Amino acid sequence: MKDRRTGNNQYLKEMNKSIVLDLIRTNKDMSRKFLADRTGLSATATGAIVKTLLNDEYIQEIGEGVSSGGRKPVILRLKPRSYYSVGFDIDERYIYTVVLDITGEVVYRKKLETPKRLTADETIETLYQAYFQAVNELVIRDDRILGVGVSIPGMMDIETKRIILAPNLGWSDVDLLNPLEEALDTTVYLDNEAMCSASCENWIGLCRNVEDFICINIESGIGAGMFVRGKIYRGFTGSAGEVGHISVDDKGLVCKCGNVGCLETIASINGMVAKAMRGSTSIQNEINVEKAFEELLQKARRGDSRSLEIFQEAAESLGKAIANLINTFNPQKIVLGKKFPDYADLVLETIRKTAQRLALSYPSRHVEIVSSPFGEDSSALGAAIIPLRKLFGK
Amino acid sequence: MKDRRTGNNQYLKEMNKSIVLDLIRTNKDMSRKFLADRTGLSATATGAIVKTLLNDEYIQEIGEGVSSGGRKPVILRLKPRSYYSVGFDIDERYIYTVVLDITGEVVYRKKLETPKRLTADETIETLYQAYFQAVNELVIRDDRILGVGVSIPGMMDIETKRIILAPNLGWSDVDLLNPLEEALDTTVYLDNEAMCSASCENWIGLCRNVEDFICINIESGIGAGMFVRGKIYRGFTGSAGEVGHISVDDKGLVCKCGNVGCLETIASINGMVAKAMRGSTSIQNEINVEKAFEELLQKARRGDSRSLEIFQEAAESLGKAIANLINTFNPQKIVLGKKFPDYADLVLETIRKTAQRLALSYPSRHVEIVSSPFGEDSSALGAAIIPLRKLFGK
DNA sequence: GAACTTTTTCAAGTGGTCTTAATAACTTTT
DNA sequence: AAAAGTTATTAAGACCACTTGAAAAAGTTC
């Protein structure tokens, strides 16, 4: 469908089709009648739309439901393994490939370690191979691929879709989308890692049917993806959600961003490790952050008070920042993800209590603060979900 | 149009009509041809839509434009004084009535002082009289009234539209909408004061054609209305935008909300006056805040260093809070309104510099921080704009 | 003034949804 | 077991907004 502001019959059909399809996705036992009731469409129109969906194998008739005093309804479901969507998560140290089917089920996952940083060209080459390996292994027909989503740890220009800056990859002003689209011969969508995570929570995670929420990712830094009215919110230039730079401590460390006491300096993995190291005697130039954090976590679990204190401070800072977000944003949920689930048990209660204490009572009574069920996979999954979202009109 | 998720021909027509109407509103010299080009509609469809709009007197043919080598285009404009919208701003001390015509021009304004606080019932009675006085004075036909918008200094339930709490009015759990709708026999819309201000900036102020922005109101407290993707953002429970409770000072005053160092305690009118009073010898139980602030401002303008310091501290705190908002929201503009324009010259540069210094460079390079052209009228105007928004499909 | 452009309108046709009526399948009543 | 009442689905024709293509109207250029 061409990009136009106004609608015509095709647009109408497309739109209604998406709505019907989405109702079938989000509700377990939908019949034609039930769809008609929910959509406001006539039984006829509903039947016609269902027919085309069946024809194209987006859905299938799964059997009969319980009668409510008359003919039994025919239950409709998305047809598993009918259409597929591919997601990539590009990171400093790995490229992660997942394939979902139309129902959102993961049918393929493969993590490729990349010992050295890849250039954009090398990345495209690698994605090319990963793509066709997956597609061939799963024996997916070309016309059954809905598209490819790519998660990038960086900022992109909202218009041109060029990657403006991806510090961890060492890229700046790179066009990944067009060459990749040419190489794979499919529609490619690019999005920021945090946005992808949020998208994942919204589709298959804890924020299904949640319209307004924030997904905060704790990694080497801290970033967030935000949903507003059921859609990803990007902001004016596409950089919304930089919650890592909310200032939570007047007399805290100076952050590389120029501000003081940024959340990131206290509650990110790097921040916590740095704090743990400051007390230590071993001065290492190149610390393995991942390993160091693992050790910190072990020590905390064994009851080491200094380590526990670091986690508690991080929790309180997170609580503070979250209180700000609750007041300004009034979200329904706040999901903490990526590395966070690994140590959620240590800190979640403190975060909740701190946020509850500092935020206004009305919005904070209605918000849930939870730990993500996905961990580090959320970005790749979220990337794969982008093409699905388009199909379902989201 | 009934509330339904799917579309039919009526929906399509309504939608396309709104889009065309909005293009005529936002562009000076629109002809049928130009509309067709911009919307993607066929010339025929555009012509038909224009015909109905002319028939209903929403628009008029204003004359001929310049030829580009052929027949001259007929220029279309909104027809002034054809349809009207009424807005009320209910405050502790006054009820403000404005009437706009379809073009957004103010055709009536009247401020009614209310010496004592009014109950909800008294308010309805007062609005009833104010409404018919305005309508009769302007000689407006019933079918030319698009609706009534009401601005409330409080929180409302997003579902039931009941007013949950309006501290300044002394109301809690009040239904204003239904009785008022019955009394006036027109569609009534209720909204929060800050949301109304934002709506005003978006329609006739500095945020025309701006999709994502925040309108921060400085009054006795500090609140904000936010726009996301061209629409008011209310949050999950309708209380988004409480930026007055962003904490900007770890060791600041305890706020009534329970948090410490809330922006409101430093940069609101009450906050600034309280600070000025703390140094003073005169201990007054009932201070006239408005008058006290006027004095503070006078002293600052005369160069009193203590007073100037209070404004500078407020400015820096605002800059801090705004930096947070820039990082998380990435808005295109931030408008400071209500009392702010009265002293903008004293503080705006400090606010800009502080925000610029503390926020991330990419989003802060693209944001404009400005002072509202409306002052205290913005809420009443914004309220009157709600029915207009509906007409134009916004 | 003839040829060409641009803008607007007209007439016929397409492609959606809606209403009405019929049919199919099941439950409850007799 | 048959009849009556419910519920789900399908079929046929009406309706309506948009599209296409041609014609008309108005202006410009040579």
Tab-separated table of N, CA, C and O in Angstrom, chain B residues 285-334:
chain	number	residue	atom	x	y	z
B	285	ASN	N	0.681	34.511	58.221
B	285	ASN	CA	0.025	33.211	58.069
B	285	ASN	C	-0.592	33.073	56.686
B	285	ASN	O	-0.416	32.072	56.007
B	286	GLU	N	-1.313	34.067	56.314
B	286	GLU	CA	-1.973	34.014	55.011
B	286	GLU	C	-1.323	35.034	54.078
B	286	GLU	O	-1.665	36.214	54.095
B	287	ILE	N	-0.378	34.544	53.320
B	287	ILE	CA	0.259	35.441	52.391
B	287	ILE	C	-0.544	35.468	51.099
B	287	ILE	O	-1.045	34.444	50.645
B	288	ASN	N	-0.648	36.607	50.495
B	288	ASN	CA	-1.205	36.684	49.154
B	288	ASN	C	-0.076	36.368	48.188
B	288	ASN	O	0.790	37.199	47.911
B	289	VAL	N	-0.102	35.137	47.689
B	289	VAL	CA	1.017	34.655	46.879
B	289	VAL	C	1.199	35.510	45.639
B	289	VAL	O	2.312	35.872	45.269
B	290	GLU	N	0.099	35.811	45.023
B	290	GLU	CA	0.143	36.558	43.771
B	290	GLU	C	0.853	37.904	43.976
B	290	GLU	O	1.755	38.278	43.226
B	291	LYS	N	0.431	38.587	45.025
B	291	LYS	CA	1.000	39.899	45.316
B	291	LYS	C	2.478	39.767	45.705
B	291	LYS	O	3.333	40.536	45.265
B	292	ALA	N	2.746	38.762	46.540
B	292	ALA	CA	4.113	38.537	46.984
B	292	ALA	C	5.031	38.262	45.797
B	292	ALA	O	6.172	38.742	45.739
B	293	PHE	N	4.520	37.513	44.846
B	293	PHE	CA	5.345	37.202	43.675
B	293	PHE	C	5.589	38.452	42.848
B	293	PHE	O	6.702	38.675	42.348
B	294	GLU	N	4.554	39.249	42.725
B	294	GLU	CA	4.692	40.508	41.998
B	294	GLU	C	5.825	41.338	42.604
B	294	GLU	O	6.672	41.895	41.880
B	295	GLU	N	5.846	41.403	43.938
B	295	GLU	CA	6.895	42.155	44.624
B	295	GLU	C	8.277	41.570	44.387
B	295	GLU	O	9.243	42.280	44.118
B	296	LEU	N	8.323	40.243	44.473
B	296	LEU	CA	9.603	39.553	44.245
B	296	LEU	C	10.142	39.894	42.859
B	296	LEU	O	11.322	40.203	42.679
B	297	LEU	N	9.242	39.850	41.884
B	297	LEU	CA	9.635	40.132	40.512
B	297	LEU	C	10.115	41.576	40.356
B	297	LEU	O	11.135	41.858	39.711
B	298	GLN	N	9.372	42.493	40.992
B	298	GLN	CA	9.778	43.907	40.952
B	298	GLN	C	11.186	44.091	41.507
B	298	GLN	O	12.032	44.747	40.898
B	299	LYS	N	11.408	43.463	42.661
B	299	LYS	CA	12.714	43.586	43.301
B	299	LYS	C	13.817	43.028	42.399
B	299	LYS	O	14.888	43.631	42.271
B	300	ALA	N	13.526	41.909	41.790
B	300	ALA	CA	14.516	41.300	40.900
B	300	ALA	C	14.817	42.236	39.726
B	300	ALA	O	15.973	42.434	39.357
B	301	ARG	N	13.774	42.815	39.191
B	301	ARG	CA	13.967	43.724	38.052
B	301	ARG	C	14.766	44.957	38.467
B	301	ARG	O	15.490	45.543	37.661
B	302	ARG	N	14.602	45.351	39.719
B	302	ARG	CA	15.369	46.491	40.201
B	302	ARG	C	16.795	46.099	40.571
B	302	ARG	O	17.594	46.940	40.982
B	303	GLY	N	17.095	44.800	40.455
B	303	GLY	CA	18.469	44.366	40.636
B	303	GLY	C	18.793	43.796	42.002
B	303	GLY	O	19.953	43.521	42.310
B	304	ASP	N	17.771	43.569	42.821
B	304	ASP	CA	18.008	43.001	44.146
B	304	ASP	C	18.627	41.610	44.007
B	304	ASP	O	18.054	40.709	43.388
B	305	SER	N	19.811	41.444	44.601
B	305	SER	CA	20.579	40.228	44.320
B	305	SER	C	19.903	38.989	44.912
B	305	SER	O	19.898	37.918	44.309
B	306	ARG	N	19.331	39.108	46.085
B	306	ARG	CA	18.660	37.966	46.711
B	306	ARG	C	17.488	37.483	45.849
B	306	ARG	O	17.302	36.277	45.637
B	307	SER	N	16.738	38.428	45.312
B	307	SER	CA	15.598	38.069	44.467
B	307	SER	C	16.064	37.454	43.153
B	307	SER	O	15.526	36.449	42.686
B	308	LEU	N	17.095	38.062	42.587
B	308	LEU	CA	17.632	37.520	41.344
B	308	LEU	C	18.129	36.094	41.544
B	308	LEU	O	17.949	35.227	40.683
B	309	GLU	N	18.715	35.879	42.709
B	309	GLU	CA	19.242	34.548	43.016
B	309	GLU	C	18.119	33.512	43.026
B	309	GLU	O	18.269	32.398	42.521
B	310	ILE	N	16.989	33.906	43.594
B	310	ILE	CA	15.849	32.983	43.631
B	310	ILE	C	15.423	32.594	42.225
B	310	ILE	O	15.186	31.424	41.919
B	311	PHE	N	15.366	33.587	41.342
B	311	PHE	CA	15.003	33.282	39.956
B	311	PHE	C	16.056	32.413	39.275
B	311	PHE	O	15.738	31.497	38.515
B	312	GLN	N	17.322	32.701	39.572
B	312	GLN	CA	18.381	31.917	38.936
B	312	GLN	C	18.340	30.462	39.396
B	312	GLN	O	18.516	29.541	38.604
B	313	GLU	N	18.083	30.273	40.697
B	313	GLU	CA	17.987	28.898	41.193
B	313	GLU	C	16.810	28.175	40.552
B	313	GLU	O	16.910	27.001	40.181
B	314	ALA	N	15.717	28.876	40.440
B	314	ALA	CA	14.548	28.286	39.775
B	314	ALA	C	14.895	27.911	38.340
B	314	ALA	O	14.545	26.833	37.851
B	315	ALA	N	15.615	28.804	37.682
B	315	ALA	CA	15.987	28.568	36.287
B	315	ALA	C	16.877	27.338	36.162
B	315	ALA	O	16.704	26.507	35.270
B	316	GLU	N	17.823	27.241	37.070
B	316	GLU	CA	18.718	26.086	36.987
B	316	GLU	C	17.986	24.780	37.262
B	316	GLU	O	18.237	23.767	36.607
B	317	SER	N	17.090	24.820	38.218
B	317	SER	CA	16.305	23.619	38.509
B	317	SER	C	15.438	23.238	37.320
B	317	SER	O	15.337	22.061	36.956
B	318	LEU	N	14.812	24.239	36.724
B	318	LEU	CA	14.009	23.973	35.526
B	318	LEU	C	14.880	23.386	34.431
B	318	LEU	O	14.483	22.433	33.752
B	319	GLY	N	16.068	23.945	34.256
B	319	GLY	CA	16.999	23.423	33.253
B	319	GLY	C	17.337	21.968	33.506
B	319	GLY	O	17.369	21.158	32.578
B	320	LYS	N	17.562	21.649	34.766
B	320	LYS	CA	17.859	20.262	35.142
B	320	LYS	C	16.721	19.335	34.780
B	320	LYS	O	16.906	18.281	34.160
B	321	ALA	N	15.520	19.724	35.210
B	321	ALA	CA	14.345	18.888	34.953
B	321	ALA	C	14.104	18.752	33.454
B	321	ALA	O	13.798	17.668	32.948
B	322	ILE	N	14.295	19.864	32.743
B	322	ILE	CA	14.081	19.836	31.296
B	322	ILE	C	15.100	18.940	30.620
B	322	ILE	O	14.786	18.221	29.669
B	323	ALA	N	16.331	18.945	31.136
B	323	ALA	CA	17.350	18.043	30.584
B	323	ALA	C	16.882	16.592	30.692
B	323	ALA	O	17.008	15.802	29.748
B	324	ASN	N	16.318	16.247	31.839
B	324	ASN	CA	15.766	14.899	32.007
B	324	ASN	C	14.696	14.612	30.970
B	324	ASN	O	14.662	13.540	30.367
B	325	LEU	N	13.818	15.581	30.785
B	325	LEU	CA	12.726	15.384	29.836
B	325	LEU	C	13.245	15.243	28.412
B	325	LEU	O	12.730	14.457	27.627
B	326	ILE	N	14.265	16.022	28.090
B	326	ILE	CA	14.847	15.929	26.748
B	326	ILE	C	15.427	14.538	26.533
B	326	ILE	O	15.226	13.913	25.491
B	327	ASN	N	16.140	14.041	27.530
B	327	ASN	CA	16.749	12.722	27.390
B	327	ASN	C	15.720	11.605	27.262
B	327	ASN	O	15.894	10.681	26.473
B	328	THR	N	14.661	11.701	28.047
B	328	THR	CA	13.701	10.599	28.010
B	328	THR	C	12.692	10.752	26.880
B	328	THR	O	12.325	9.782	26.247
B	329	PHE	N	12.249	11.978	26.624
B	329	PHE	CA	11.175	12.197	25.665
B	329	PHE	C	11.592	12.617	24.282
B	329	PHE	O	10.849	12.460	23.334
B	330	ASN	N	12.762	13.234	24.206
B	330	ASN	CA	13.239	13.721	22.918
B	330	ASN	C	12.176	14.547	22.192
B	330	ASN	O	11.796	14.231	21.064
B	331	PRO	N	11.667	15.593	22.855
B	331	PRO	CA	10.630	16.399	22.221
B	331	PRO	C	11.215	17.375	21.204
B	331	PRO	O	12.421	17.626	21.212
B	332	GLN	N	10.354	17.885	20.347
B	332	GLN	CA	10.799	18.882	19.378
B	332	GLN	C	10.823	20.266	20.002
B	332	GLN	O	11.667	21.090	19.676
B	333	LYS	N	9.870	20.492	20.915
B	333	LYS	CA	9.826	21.784	21.592
B	333	LYS	C	9.468	21.602	23.047
B	333	LYS	O	8.814	20.618	23.422
B	334	ILE	N	9.876	22.569	23.827
B	334	ILE	CA	9.391	22.667	25.201
B	334	ILE	C	8.909	24.092	25.406
B	334	ILE	O	9.668	25.047	25.195
